[in-house]
Structure formats: C-alpha cells, structure tokens
XYZ file of C-alpha atoms in Angstrom:
743
model
C -20.192 -0.371 -44.362
C -21.795 2.954 -45.154
C -24.979 2.026 -43.299
C -23.059 1.101 -40.176
C -21.230 4.401 -40.159
C -24.458 6.309 -40.535
C -26.044 4.506 -37.583
C -23.071 5.111 -35.310
C -23.039 8.823 -36.228
C -26.697 9.199 -35.262
C -26.051 7.484 -31.938
C -23.188 9.788 -31.189
C -25.337 12.858 -31.852
C -28.089 11.585 -29.543
C -25.621 10.759 -26.785
C -24.097 14.216 -26.961
C -27.559 15.782 -26.716
C -28.382 13.695 -23.624
C -25.110 14.622 -21.968
C -25.710 18.314 -22.695
C -29.217 18.182 -21.133
C -28.099 16.353 -17.978
C -26.489 18.748 -15.492
C -23.236 17.562 -13.941
C -23.565 16.472 -10.319
C -22.566 18.972 -7.645
C -20.462 17.324 -4.947
C -21.206 20.167 -2.503
C -25.017 19.979 -2.858
C -26.885 19.156 0.364
C -28.578 15.801 0.391
C -32.045 16.507 1.789
C -33.537 13.034 1.333
C -31.006 11.118 3.348
C -32.451 8.071 5.150
C -33.478 8.752 8.736
C -32.584 6.490 11.610
C -35.859 6.973 13.512
C -39.123 7.253 11.601
C -41.588 9.788 13.117
C -45.207 9.656 12.018
C -46.563 12.821 10.458
C -43.198 14.543 10.134
C -42.452 16.154 6.814
C -38.886 16.129 5.546
C -37.721 19.102 3.545
C -37.051 18.122 -0.048
C -38.875 14.800 0.165
C -41.626 14.387 -2.398
C -45.025 13.237 -1.164
C -47.082 10.916 -3.352
C -50.744 11.553 -2.573
C -52.017 8.509 -4.464
C -49.601 6.216 -2.696
C -50.527 7.711 0.685
C -54.251 7.147 0.039
C -53.629 3.573 -1.087
C -51.510 2.886 1.969
C -54.207 4.335 4.255
C -56.887 2.175 2.613
C -54.783 -0.960 3.021
C -54.146 -0.109 6.665
C -57.880 0.348 7.310
C -58.626 -2.933 5.586
C -56.197 -4.682 7.906
C -57.513 -3.044 11.075
C -61.005 -1.593 10.752
C -62.298 -4.146 8.278
C -61.230 -7.041 10.493
C -62.880 -5.471 13.518
C -66.007 -4.748 11.494
C -66.320 -8.337 10.308
C -65.822 -9.690 13.811
C -68.409 -7.462 15.461
C -70.890 -6.626 12.749
C -71.083 -9.880 10.820
C -70.448 -12.548 13.469
C -72.183 -11.311 16.614
C -75.063 -9.186 15.554
C -78.310 -10.992 14.607
C -76.861 -14.415 15.309
C -78.159 -17.099 17.687
C -75.466 -18.899 19.681
C -76.410 -21.964 21.763
C -74.314 -21.754 24.940
C -76.107 -24.416 26.918
C -74.022 -26.669 29.174
C -72.512 -29.572 27.167
C -73.941 -28.467 23.856
C -70.537 -27.967 22.254
C -69.169 -31.290 23.569
C -69.624 -33.930 20.822
C -68.616 -36.807 23.177
C -71.777 -36.515 25.318
C -75.098 -38.052 24.422
C -78.410 -36.289 24.777
C -79.253 -38.124 28.061
C -75.897 -37.208 29.588
C -76.302 -33.558 28.571
C -79.741 -33.399 30.202
C -78.466 -35.078 33.386
C -75.529 -32.685 33.718
C -77.789 -29.677 33.150
C -80.219 -30.910 35.842
C -77.412 -31.382 38.356
C -76.058 -27.888 37.680
C -79.511 -26.339 38.075
C -80.137 -28.106 41.414
C -76.747 -27.009 42.717
C -77.532 -23.374 41.829
C -80.944 -23.544 43.557
C -79.461 -25.090 46.689
C -76.744 -22.464 46.818
C -79.237 -19.609 46.495
C -81.502 -20.990 49.267
C -78.747 -21.353 51.839
C -78.840 -18.381 54.218
C -75.479 -18.789 55.945
C -72.537 -20.452 54.344
C -69.856 -21.579 56.733
C -66.502 -22.011 55.176
C -64.789 -24.609 57.349
C -61.720 -25.021 55.239
C -58.520 -25.027 57.195
C -56.500 -23.484 54.434
C -54.094 -20.756 55.308
C -55.924 -18.369 52.964
C -59.102 -18.574 55.099
C -57.471 -17.972 58.431
C -58.262 -14.230 58.242
C -61.904 -14.793 57.179
C -64.551 -13.167 59.386
C -68.137 -14.292 59.941
C -70.890 -11.763 59.114
C -74.602 -11.350 59.797
C -76.654 -9.290 57.301
C -73.459 -7.752 55.977
C -72.151 -6.754 59.440
C -69.370 -8.410 61.375
C -70.505 -10.811 64.111
C -68.037 -9.292 66.552
C -69.540 -5.800 66.093
C -73.059 -7.220 66.462
C -72.110 -8.901 69.736
C -70.516 -5.706 70.992
C -73.700 -3.733 70.229
C -75.839 -6.289 72.059
C -73.547 -6.217 75.078
C -73.626 -2.404 75.134
C -77.434 -2.420 75.006
C -77.564 -4.867 77.937
C -75.203 -2.692 79.977
C -77.286 0.450 79.239
C -80.482 -1.339 80.217
C -78.991 -2.522 83.495
C -77.750 1.003 84.247
C -81.236 2.455 83.607
C -82.849 -0.127 85.887
C -80.342 0.653 88.617
C -81.001 4.404 88.326
C -84.773 3.846 88.484
C -84.358 1.648 91.527
C -82.246 4.286 93.269
C -84.835 6.967 92.455
C -87.668 4.874 93.851
C -85.665 4.159 96.988
C -85.017 7.859 97.552
C -88.703 8.663 97.109
C -89.655 5.983 99.629
C -87.129 7.328 102.137
C -88.478 10.879 101.723
C -92.034 9.698 102.265
C -90.979 7.754 105.330
C -89.143 10.796 106.701
C -92.303 12.925 106.341
C -94.293 10.272 108.168
C -96.432 9.450 105.179
C -96.218 5.816 104.558
C -97.612 5.823 100.994
C -96.861 2.912 98.769
C -95.450 3.033 95.262
C -98.874 2.437 93.791
C -100.324 5.467 95.502
C -97.454 7.600 94.243
C -98.000 6.451 90.651
C -101.715 7.131 90.946
C -100.938 10.655 92.111
C -98.608 11.200 89.158
C -101.275 9.957 86.736
C -103.878 12.253 88.305
C -101.579 15.261 87.951
C -100.947 14.389 84.311
C -104.665 14.207 83.584
C -105.245 17.506 85.341
C -102.534 19.149 83.237
C -104.123 17.821 80.033
C -107.522 19.126 81.101
C -106.061 22.579 81.780
C -104.401 22.567 78.338
C -107.726 21.694 76.675
C -109.486 24.522 78.515
C -106.752 26.996 77.480
C -107.089 25.889 73.859
C -110.847 26.481 73.934
C -110.285 29.946 75.394
C -107.766 30.770 72.638
C -110.195 29.672 69.926
C -112.963 31.775 71.457
C -110.647 34.801 71.653
C -109.613 34.316 67.997
C -113.256 34.203 66.902
C -113.942 37.439 68.787
C -110.941 39.107 67.135
C -112.145 38.034 63.675
C -115.566 39.520 64.367
C -114.081 42.787 65.624
C -111.775 42.982 62.583
C -114.762 42.603 60.259
C -116.459 45.525 62.005
C -113.281 47.635 61.775
C -112.887 46.826 58.076
C -116.476 47.904 57.430
C -115.691 51.216 59.114
C -112.580 51.633 56.922
C -114.522 51.130 53.672
C -113.860 53.872 51.098
C -117.431 54.056 49.870
C -118.768 55.338 53.194
C -116.139 58.063 53.265
C -117.040 59.071 49.717
C -120.747 59.218 50.603
C -120.076 61.346 53.686
C -118.217 63.889 51.595
C -114.678 62.786 52.445
C -112.306 64.048 55.098
C -109.814 66.831 55.027
C -106.964 64.348 54.577
C -107.903 63.707 50.943
C -105.962 66.774 49.905
C -102.755 65.185 51.191
C -103.138 62.066 49.051
C -101.035 61.693 45.965
C -102.296 60.735 42.519
C -101.631 57.025 42.992
C -103.736 56.854 46.169
C -106.580 58.691 44.477
C -106.501 56.310 41.517
C -106.360 53.296 43.853
C -109.372 54.600 45.792
C -111.307 55.200 42.582
C -110.526 51.706 41.282
C -111.542 50.090 44.584
C -114.926 51.823 44.566
C -115.543 51.289 40.859
C -118.316 48.815 40.146
C -117.815 46.157 37.452
C -119.217 47.299 34.147
C -121.446 45.216 31.980
C -120.304 44.062 28.577
C -121.102 46.607 25.868
C -121.767 46.171 22.182
C -119.033 45.806 19.599
C -117.332 49.025 18.607
C -118.467 50.178 15.203
C -116.017 50.621 12.356
C -115.662 53.890 10.490
C -117.919 52.742 7.642
C -120.570 51.392 10.011
C -120.594 54.566 12.120
C -120.881 56.788 9.034
C -123.688 54.677 7.578
C -125.542 54.681 10.888
C -125.294 58.471 11.141
C -126.527 58.934 7.586
C -129.473 56.559 8.113
C -130.387 58.463 11.272
C -130.444 61.749 9.375
C -132.469 60.220 6.533
C -135.040 58.908 8.997
C -135.333 62.315 10.634
C -135.672 63.944 7.216
C -138.528 61.590 6.317
C -140.307 62.478 9.548
C -139.802 66.167 8.847
C -141.182 65.877 5.310
C -144.155 63.842 6.484
C -144.859 66.429 9.169
C -144.712 69.205 6.583
C -147.131 67.295 4.328
C -149.579 66.743 7.186
C -149.074 62.984 7.559
C -149.695 61.936 11.209
C -146.679 60.537 13.028
C -146.649 57.145 14.725
C -146.398 56.767 18.445
C -142.951 55.209 18.124
C -141.447 57.994 16.006
C -139.043 60.378 17.622
C -139.892 63.967 18.284
C -138.510 66.434 15.803
C -138.241 69.028 18.518
C -135.950 66.780 20.571
C -133.805 66.113 17.512
C -133.557 69.834 16.879
C -132.430 70.377 20.457
C -129.805 67.670 20.083
C -128.446 69.210 16.887
C -128.199 72.759 18.226
C -124.742 72.007 19.569
C -122.245 73.868 17.401
C -119.356 71.521 18.077
C -118.504 68.810 15.591
C -119.801 65.460 16.795
C -116.853 63.061 17.406
C -118.834 60.365 15.609
C -118.719 62.440 12.436
C -115.033 63.396 12.636
C -113.424 61.909 9.582
C -110.282 59.886 9.795
C -107.294 60.406 7.573
C -107.673 58.981 4.107
C -105.024 57.444 1.934
C -102.485 59.441 -0.019
C -104.454 58.879 -3.191
C -107.527 60.483 -1.648
C -105.440 63.367 -0.329
C -103.892 64.008 -3.726
C -107.142 63.771 -5.653
C -108.279 67.320 -6.219
C -110.015 66.791 -9.544
C -113.596 67.886 -9.882
C -116.257 65.287 -10.614
C -119.987 65.734 -11.160
C -121.886 65.341 -7.906
C -124.992 63.214 -8.443
C -127.378 62.674 -5.568
C -128.907 59.249 -5.965
C -130.775 59.403 -2.666
C -134.378 60.418 -3.117
C -134.527 62.015 0.332
C -131.634 64.381 -0.341
C -132.653 68.021 -0.456
C -131.305 70.095 -3.334
C -129.391 73.277 -2.422
C -132.134 75.519 -3.813
C -134.777 73.604 -1.872
C -132.595 73.744 1.223
C -132.337 77.502 0.878
C -136.111 77.710 0.591
C -136.480 75.565 3.680
C -134.043 77.761 5.607
C -136.048 80.776 4.607
C -138.908 79.225 6.528
C -136.626 78.896 9.557
C -136.026 75.137 9.536
C -132.815 73.351 8.481
C -133.119 70.013 6.599
C -131.438 66.935 8.012
C -130.033 65.573 4.717
C -128.024 68.305 3.017
C -125.839 67.777 -0.069
C -122.534 69.552 -0.537
C -123.206 73.069 -1.897
C -121.624 73.967 -5.205
C -120.952 77.656 -4.531
C -120.572 80.037 -1.633
C -123.905 81.684 -2.421
C -125.717 78.375 -2.084
C -124.096 77.824 1.314
C -125.076 81.337 2.461
C -128.622 80.768 1.240
C -128.704 77.488 3.140
C -127.876 79.262 6.405
C -130.380 82.058 5.938
C -130.351 85.224 8.009
C -131.753 84.152 11.389
C -129.751 82.351 14.057
C -126.798 81.842 11.688
C -124.206 80.651 14.296
C -126.479 77.838 15.458
C -127.357 76.754 11.924
C -123.715 76.946 10.800
C -122.495 74.233 13.148
C -125.494 71.980 12.481
C -125.237 72.432 8.705
C -121.520 71.614 8.613
C -122.069 68.551 10.753
C -124.932 67.248 8.624
C -123.120 67.909 5.331
C -120.078 65.992 6.499
C -122.232 63.153 7.819
C -124.176 62.789 4.565
C -120.991 62.943 2.436
C -118.679 60.825 4.537
C -115.622 59.497 2.706
C -116.349 55.937 3.794
C -119.764 55.968 2.079
C -118.642 56.668 -1.500
C -115.264 57.237 -3.239
C -116.461 60.525 -4.809
C -117.243 62.048 -1.433
C -113.583 62.965 -0.899
C -113.707 65.375 -3.869
C -117.042 66.768 -2.654
C -115.593 67.458 0.781
C -112.575 69.144 -0.789
C -114.944 71.507 -2.582
C -116.780 72.081 0.677
C -113.465 72.909 2.409
C -112.825 75.580 -0.231
C -116.290 77.048 0.445
C -115.557 77.138 4.191
C -112.350 79.092 3.547
C -114.264 81.578 1.398
C -116.969 81.951 4.043
C -114.308 82.488 6.722
C -112.790 85.353 4.712
C -116.237 86.814 4.064
C -117.248 87.096 7.719
C -113.987 88.912 8.535
C -114.294 91.395 5.690
C -116.095 93.989 7.876
C -116.121 94.896 11.522
C -117.002 92.030 13.768
C -119.653 91.421 16.373
C -120.529 88.619 18.738
C -121.927 86.399 15.987
C -118.745 86.724 13.935
C -116.604 85.404 16.780
C -118.963 82.461 17.366
C -119.022 81.619 13.656
C -115.237 81.903 13.546
C -114.847 79.397 16.383
C -117.141 76.932 14.613
C -115.312 77.363 11.304
C -111.883 76.952 12.918
C -112.869 73.562 14.346
C -114.402 72.366 11.085
C -111.561 73.657 8.889
C -108.904 72.161 11.194
C -110.575 68.750 11.112
C -111.050 68.723 7.341
C -107.543 70.106 6.728
C -106.072 67.229 8.711
C -108.102 64.949 6.453
C -106.929 66.649 3.218
C -103.618 68.369 4.142
C -102.280 68.839 0.621
C -105.513 70.320 -0.667
C -105.731 72.657 2.322
C -102.118 73.764 1.784
C -102.852 74.480 -1.868
C -105.964 76.509 -1.012
C -104.080 78.607 1.539
C -101.067 79.331 -0.649
C -103.160 80.171 -3.730
C -104.954 82.899 -1.807
C -102.362 84.269 0.607
C -99.200 84.396 -1.516
C -100.643 86.496 -4.376
C -102.461 88.806 -1.959
C -99.358 89.516 0.140
C -97.238 89.982 -2.997
C -99.707 92.493 -4.407
C -99.669 94.402 -1.107
C -95.878 94.586 -1.325
C -95.997 95.925 -4.871
C -98.819 98.395 -4.216
C -97.452 99.544 -0.819
C -100.708 98.889 0.993
C -101.605 97.332 4.318
C -102.500 93.689 4.660
C -106.286 93.211 4.802
C -107.818 92.053 8.045
C -109.127 88.754 6.553
C -105.575 87.915 5.475
C -104.236 88.619 8.975
C -106.933 86.493 10.588
C -106.341 83.696 8.082
C -102.636 83.766 8.936
C -103.711 83.179 12.529
C -105.942 80.338 11.316
C -103.013 78.616 9.585
C -101.309 78.230 12.971
C -104.339 76.275 14.210
C -104.256 73.979 11.165
C -100.590 73.097 10.637
C -97.733 72.429 13.001
C -95.246 75.226 13.636
C -92.601 72.940 15.144
C -91.227 71.830 11.758
C -88.180 73.726 10.607
C -89.217 73.140 6.979
C -92.902 72.836 6.046
C -94.659 72.836 2.671
C -97.108 75.543 3.766
C -95.531 77.382 6.701
C -92.115 77.924 5.106
C -93.398 79.775 1.970
C -95.691 81.902 4.134
C -92.834 82.787 6.469
C -90.601 83.797 3.559
C -93.199 86.033 1.945
C -94.031 87.655 5.304
C -90.332 88.353 5.879
C -90.238 89.935 2.422
C -93.226 92.074 3.388
C -91.525 93.213 6.615
C -88.291 93.976 4.776
C -90.236 96.387 2.552
C -91.229 98.336 5.688
C -87.695 99.204 6.810
C -87.973 102.846 5.916
C -90.225 105.139 7.854
C -92.257 106.086 4.796
C -93.059 102.430 4.159
C -94.567 101.684 7.580
C -98.110 100.377 7.467
C -100.755 103.076 7.870
C -102.388 100.998 10.599
C -99.663 100.333 13.157
C -101.862 97.880 15.011
C -101.906 95.600 11.984
C -98.123 95.730 11.937
C -98.008 94.669 15.590
C -100.522 91.916 14.875
C -98.297 90.645 12.041
C -95.310 90.567 14.418
C -97.423 88.580 16.875
C -98.235 86.062 14.124
C -94.562 85.713 13.183
C -93.601 85.106 16.805
C -96.141 82.301 16.945
C -94.755 80.861 13.695
C -91.203 80.571 15.088
C -92.087 79.918 18.740
C -91.283 76.192 18.610
C -88.752 75.911 15.797
C -86.872 79.012 17.103
C -85.978 80.049 13.589
C -84.081 83.347 13.519
C -85.992 86.062 11.626
C -83.909 89.208 11.205
C -86.790 91.129 9.572
C -88.883 90.597 12.700
C -86.293 92.185 15.017
C -85.706 95.043 12.587
C -89.426 95.811 12.392
C -89.851 95.555 16.167
C -87.050 98.086 16.631
C -88.665 100.435 14.123
C -92.120 100.034 15.658
C -90.734 100.596 19.160
C -89.142 103.878 18.063
C -92.384 105.062 16.426
C -94.698 103.995 19.267
C -96.339 106.409 21.692
C -94.942 106.383 25.254
C -98.423 106.622 26.710
C -100.047 103.617 28.305
C -102.965 101.746 26.775
C -106.436 102.850 27.820
C -107.852 99.347 27.509
C -107.394 95.965 25.840
C -106.962 95.882 22.074
C -109.908 94.321 20.226
C -110.193 92.851 16.757
C -112.269 95.822 15.590
C -109.257 98.086 16.156
C -107.638 96.480 13.108
C -110.283 98.145 10.910
C -109.553 101.574 12.354
C -107.487 103.542 9.856
C -106.604 106.184 12.456
C -104.470 103.748 14.501
C -101.240 104.725 12.762
C -99.222 104.817 16.004
C -99.403 102.026 18.571
C -98.893 102.453 22.341
C -95.401 101.524 23.482
C -96.468 98.816 26.005
C -97.781 96.706 23.111
C -94.432 96.721 21.290
C -92.580 96.299 24.597
C -94.403 93.024 25.219
C -93.485 91.851 21.700
C -89.810 92.751 22.250
C -89.817 90.873 25.557
C -91.248 87.777 23.853
C -88.596 88.017 21.133
C -85.865 88.231 23.774
C -87.274 85.118 25.466
C -87.143 83.334 22.124
C -83.580 84.277 21.121
C -81.907 84.416 24.542
C -79.867 81.279 23.817
C -78.273 82.669 20.645
C -74.552 83.541 20.924
C -75.222 86.882 19.176
C -77.979 87.918 21.604
C -76.072 90.978 22.989
C -75.408 92.356 19.505
C -78.982 91.691 18.325
C -80.660 93.588 21.184
C -78.043 96.329 21.607
C -80.094 98.755 19.378
C -83.120 98.211 21.637
C -81.028 99.097 24.708
C -79.687 102.255 23.059
C -83.201 103.504 22.300
C -84.662 102.527 25.690
C -81.894 104.434 27.472
C -83.222 107.651 25.931
C -86.863 106.850 26.753
C -88.329 108.135 30.014
C -91.562 106.157 30.509
C -91.941 103.362 33.090
C -92.595 100.629 30.534
C -89.323 101.380 28.746
C -87.403 101.401 32.039
C -88.692 97.969 33.008
C -87.898 96.524 29.577
C -84.441 98.133 29.708
C -83.636 96.447 33.025
C -84.700 93.050 31.666
C -82.630 93.383 28.500
C -79.534 94.581 30.404
C -79.735 91.648 32.779
C -80.077 89.134 29.951
C -77.258 90.712 27.952
C -74.982 90.560 31.013
C -75.794 86.886 31.513
C -75.224 86.124 27.827
C -71.831 87.880 27.848
C -70.834 85.986 30.999
C -71.584 82.661 29.309
C -69.225 83.379 26.441
C -65.878 81.626 26.280
C -62.763 83.043 24.570
C -61.761 81.551 21.269
C -58.932 79.038 21.295
C -56.890 77.330 18.657
C -58.603 74.191 17.565
C -56.785 71.031 18.433
C -55.636 69.014 15.450
C -57.758 65.963 14.936
C -56.169 62.679 15.934
C -54.438 60.793 13.174
C -56.542 58.106 11.617
C -55.190 54.690 12.365
C -53.852 53.101 9.212
C -54.421 49.476 8.316
C -51.380 49.091 6.068
C -49.340 45.915 6.634
C -45.947 46.087 8.349
C -43.094 45.061 6.071
C -40.037 43.372 7.600
C -36.855 42.829 5.641
C -35.767 39.738 7.582
C -39.239 38.179 7.787
C -39.242 34.363 7.775
C -42.601 32.527 7.602
C -43.288 30.252 10.551
C -40.731 31.822 12.886
C -42.087 33.196 16.164
C -40.250 36.356 17.200
C -41.676 36.553 20.716
C -38.798 37.326 23.144
C -40.474 35.386 25.990
C -39.406 31.697 25.642
C -42.242 30.363 27.828
C -44.897 32.197 25.856
C -43.264 31.143 22.595
C -43.178 27.490 23.673
C -46.774 27.635 24.886
C -47.892 29.134 21.573
C -46.037 26.399 19.673
C -47.693 23.694 21.809
C -51.130 25.213 21.212
C -50.472 25.289 17.499
C -49.349 21.677 17.551
C -52.394 20.697 19.617
C -54.728 22.338 17.112
C -52.951 20.595 14.273
C -53.158 17.213 16.015
C -56.826 17.740 16.843
C -57.524 18.637 13.246
C -55.675 15.532 12.045
C -57.519 13.315 14.536
C -60.869 14.656 13.358
C -59.865 14.047 9.768
C -58.841 10.447 10.488
C -62.030 9.755 12.451
C -64.095 11.168 9.615
C -62.299 9.001 7.058
C -62.633 5.909 9.279
C -66.359 6.518 9.561
C -66.623 6.912 5.796
C -64.702 3.661 5.272
C -66.895 1.719 7.711
C -70.047 3.144 6.152
C -68.855 2.184 2.660
C -68.066 -1.333 3.846
C -71.476 -1.636 5.510
C -73.085 -0.438 2.287
C -71.159 -3.056 0.308
C -72.252 -5.792 2.698
C -75.886 -4.741 2.400
C -75.556 -4.592 -1.368
C -74.099 -8.126 -1.491
C -76.912 -9.385 0.718
C -79.475 -7.743 -1.537
C -77.872 -9.244 -4.630
C -77.797 -12.686 -3.000
C -81.460 -12.353 -2.054
C -82.361 -11.326 -5.593
C -80.414 -14.271 -7.005
C -82.194 -16.623 -4.604
C -85.548 -15.150 -5.624
C -84.713 -15.601 -9.290
C -83.689 -19.207 -8.640
C -86.891 -19.962 -6.741
C -88.993 -18.184 -9.350
C -87.304 -20.180 -12.149
C -87.916 -23.434 -10.258
C -91.565 -22.572 -9.716
C -92.012 -21.510 -13.324
C -90.444 -24.782 -14.527
C -92.669 -26.769 -12.172
C -95.748 -24.861 -13.348
C -94.769 -25.440 -16.959
C -94.390 -29.177 -16.345
C -97.744 -29.255 -14.610
C -99.410 -27.429 -17.475
C -97.810 -29.733 -20.011
C -98.977 -32.816 -18.080
C -102.520 -31.430 -17.786
C -102.558 -30.657 -21.524
C -101.369 -34.126 -22.435
C -104.116 -35.659 -20.283
C -106.759 -33.541 -22.004
C -105.569 -34.672 -25.410
C -105.865 -38.282 -24.404
C-alpha cells in the first residue's frame, strides 16, 4: 500500500507541473489560422506556419506527375525510335500479299490524282452548289470577261484605224491626188528613215564637238599649270593668297622623293661621328709624318673648312639621359683606350702650331682647355673644340662619358666667367655666344649638375657682397643673364631660379638706404633688368624690385642718354648715377607686369608723387602713362560686400516617422498607388515564374542525367555479361585443347 501511495503522489506532482506550464486558453484571442473557403495559390496567411520541407516535397511530387510524364513521353518514346507507319503494317488480319496489293493500289491512286490537271466535281450535293470552276487559280468567269474585253478593245482599235484610213483617202481625193494606201505607207517609211539618218548625223556632230572641247580643255589646263607660273616669277596675285593656298600650290608642284636610308639611332650617329673624327685624325697624323695620302682620302683642308662653323652640329647634340646619369656627379678616372686620342698636353702643343686635332679628350683643368685653344683665332677654335670633345665623349659610347662631360661643363662655366672678368671686345662676344649654346645644351642634358654648379658659385659670391657692402662683379651679372637662357622662368617654384631670386631680393633689400646704393648705378639697373626677366612669365611680385626702382629713379640724372649702353660700361666705376630714361623704361616694364594686381594704384603712387615734381620730358611721359593706368585700375575696383552664407549641405539622415508601417503606401493619389502596387505584384510574379522555370529545368536535367546513368549502367552490365560468356567459352576451349594435347 505504501508503494501505491508513493506512485500516485509523484503523478500528482507531475500533473500539477504540466498544468502550471500550459497557459489557460484565451476565449477572446483571434484565430488567425481559420480554414479558408477559397484557396488562392501563393497567398500567405498571417499566423500560418510554412513548412519548407513539406513544400519542397510537394513541389517534387507535382513535377513528377507532370514534367516527368511529359519527359518520358517525348524524350524516351519518340526520340531515336523507328516507327513503321506503312499502310496495313499494324493490321494483324492482313497477309503479306494483301498488304502489298493495298499499298500498290494506294500508290497508283495518288499518282493518278497528281497527274490530273482539271478535276471536275460533278456531285449534285447541296454543299457543292456554290462551287466555282477555276483556271490556273483564277475564276473562269473573270477569265472569260477579260477575253471578251480584249476582243472589244481590238475591234474598237480596228474601227478607229479604218476611220483614219478613210479620212486620209478622202483628203487625198479632195486634193486631186489619187495615191493609194501603199504609196502613203511608203512615204511614211521614207520619212522615218530620213529622220533616223538626221539623228545619226547629229550624233556624229555632237561627238566631234565633244572631242574638240576635250582637246581645248587640255590646252587650257596646261596653261593653268602652277609650275609655269612659278618659273615665270609668279603674278602679283600671289600676295592675296592665304597660307592654305600657298601650301596646296607647294604640294602640287612638289616632286616625289626617293626613298632614303634608315634613320640612325643615337648610338649609331655618335659612333659614326667618332669614327669620322678618328679617320680625319689618322690622315692628319700621317700628313704630319710625311706619309703620302691616297687618291681616295679626303682633303684635310676641306674638313677644316667644314669644322670652322662655330655652331654645335645637330648630329652631336646629346639627348637627355636617365635620372641615374643626371644624378651621377662622382668623379672617376678618365682612361683613354683609343690609340688615336691626343693627350691634352699634346693637343696644346698641336694648337701652338696653329692646328687643332680632330680627336680631343675631355680636359682635366681649365688651364689645359685654355692651352688647347691657344692664342690665335680663339673664337673659331672654341666652337670646333667643344664640338669635337662632345663627339668623342658621347654618352651613348661609354657609361663613364657622362661624368667626363659633367667635368667639361664645369670647365665651360669657369671659362665663361674668365672671359667676362675684364673689359670685352668683339672676340669676347663671339666666344660668349658659342659658350651659351654649348652650356645650354649640356645643362639640359645634366640639369641637376648644372643647377649645383650655378648655386655653388653664385650664392656664396652674392652673400659675400652683401656682407662686405660691395658691388656685384660683372661676371656674376652676366652669369645671372646666362641662367635665364638655361632654365625656364615660367615656373613659380624652381630648384635653381627660386634660391637665386631670394638671394637677389636680399641683396636689393640691403640697398634701401642711400648710403648702401651700389657705386656703379648701371650695375644696379642691370640687376633690375635681370629680375624683371626672372619674373616676366610667372609674374611673381617682388617688393624689393619696386623699392629699388623708386630709389634709383630718384637718384637718376634727368639728362637724356648720349648713346646706347654697352657691356663695357659695367666696368666703369665712374657710372655712379644713371640717366633717368634708363630707369623710366624699367619702371614702365614693371607697370606692364603688375598692372593686373588689385594694389597697383598703391604700389605706383610713390612713383607718381616723385614724377610730379620732375620737369624733364621723359618723366612727364611716364607720369601720363602711370596716371592713366592707375585711373583704369581704380575704375575696375568693386566695393566690398557682405559675403553670402554658403548654402546648407544637404544631409543624408533618414526621416523618422512615428506612425510608420512597413508595406503601406502613403501616396495620396489612388491611381498612382494602385499602379505602383500592380508593378510590384508584376515584378514579384515575374520573379516567381523565373524561379519555377529554373527549378523545372533543373528537375528535367536531373531526370535526363538519371536516365543516361541507368543506360550506362545497363550497358556496363551487358558488357560484363558478354565478357564473362566469352571468358567462359575461351576457358572451355583452352581446357579442350589441353586435354587433346595430353592424349
């Protein structure tokens, strides 16, 4: 009894726990899964649970009942299957002779039916009462009507012809000419032939006239040829032609050019030039040693005449090297492996005799280069020597030549400063022109090295002049002018021009006071000219330049210049005061440069104040120009206005709605809302249709794969069966043969 009580107590505890976990039913709860009267495909009921596995299984079963049946009927039964549909073949009650006889009768009936042209249906049925006979697809009644119409038209034409003939006969009889119809027809035929003959004659005349016109046009075209006009010296109308007509005339008279040789590369051109110089050097040495020259050798005198040109030969102009070659400024030993190369000391000895060698190595020092040039005809030898040195040490010939040419560029800079150390003459100007071309070309080849050479010399020299309160030397001023020819002044920031501009501005700022003005005022004006060229393209504002121009204008003499200023005037220490027209031209150029600045009136107001007190003609003309430009600049100014606040930046924060309900369209237009709902439903249906088509295709492909797999397995099983049968047969044969051998 105790055990029974214990068991019933445990059951009561479990039942109470179950009742506590189960919530009591709510009679007011909404039943969301109530059965629907009409089932709609694809509609989701709120609260109804959707079993994905059951839905997939149901879809597979549905495809097996529909798609699989269709697949078996079309794919398995019809494709690759021979069906005998001959007449009587499927009738088991007919014998073979009867089948053949029936087939023959059917074939003969078909042939007879196809050969019959017109089939008359003579049935008297009521259905054929409205039938109509045809002929070649057209109704017989319409054909008969067309034939009758043609007969009527023919009769009408014959009647009209008869009436015409009768009238002609009556007219002939009235005139008293009793010609017959035959005579009239003969006359008509004769007139027709005469007309044809006249037409043929006219055609021949037209052809003859056309031939004459072609001949005359050829003569006129020959007279209009451009070449004859060019040979005669041209007419006065050529001045009225535009550029296009001139180019067209030149192209029309240009003769076709013959094919030339292949253009040489940089290495090939450099090697060819060096070989040419080596050959000429051999001829020169042999001539000096008394060895007779061959008849085919070139004349040394002609080569000397060719090389007297001071300009750098375009063939020897070096192209830009890589950045590594530009950056390489290390010194390396220069070994001359060529046996024909003349040493610098030997070259100097040769120049002392008045003749320049053709193969010249790069000189090590400035003194060697000066000794190479000698003392006679230095400008001519300078250009030839530079050209030959660059040709023999071309960068494309050897990697070390870049460092050799960098050393040679340094020597050219030193030589340029040396020739401008004293007063100049005609030879100095010629040498300067030659050096400017050579230095510009080599500086473009080694820009970083050239920049380093310029800054190492100019910056310390200008700084020392500032500290010692001395004038800038003439070589420094000329080299500043040379820098403009080497580097571009259009850059607002440049690795070489910017430091030079800053140090020059510092130099000008040290000359603000009257006691710090340069002793040679002409050098000061020359420095202002250089600064104007520095900022001419970048239009950088230099306050020190305007301040120094104002000071120089106040200290200048009002007298006019007696003549043009020469470079030798820079060496004159007595030129402490410069004529006013020189500074006036500099001020005018500065005003042209800074006329677009908003502060132009305030910048040039001190110049106007001083010029108003001056009485010379040059100051009056400059004053009028500055007043006019200041008036125009003031007129272009606009009053300041309060800046408009910038428009507020459009924010991309989302809009929060308190009563937002997902899926509810709040468009007030019912038509637009309905249209949007239909479009959404259409997209959803299209998406569902694509999904179903894709799944159907996957199902059919899987079924086709299964069928192929079953066929392959059946074929393998058949092969195994046949192979086993053959192996068993072969084994029996071998056993029989072995038993016979044993017997």
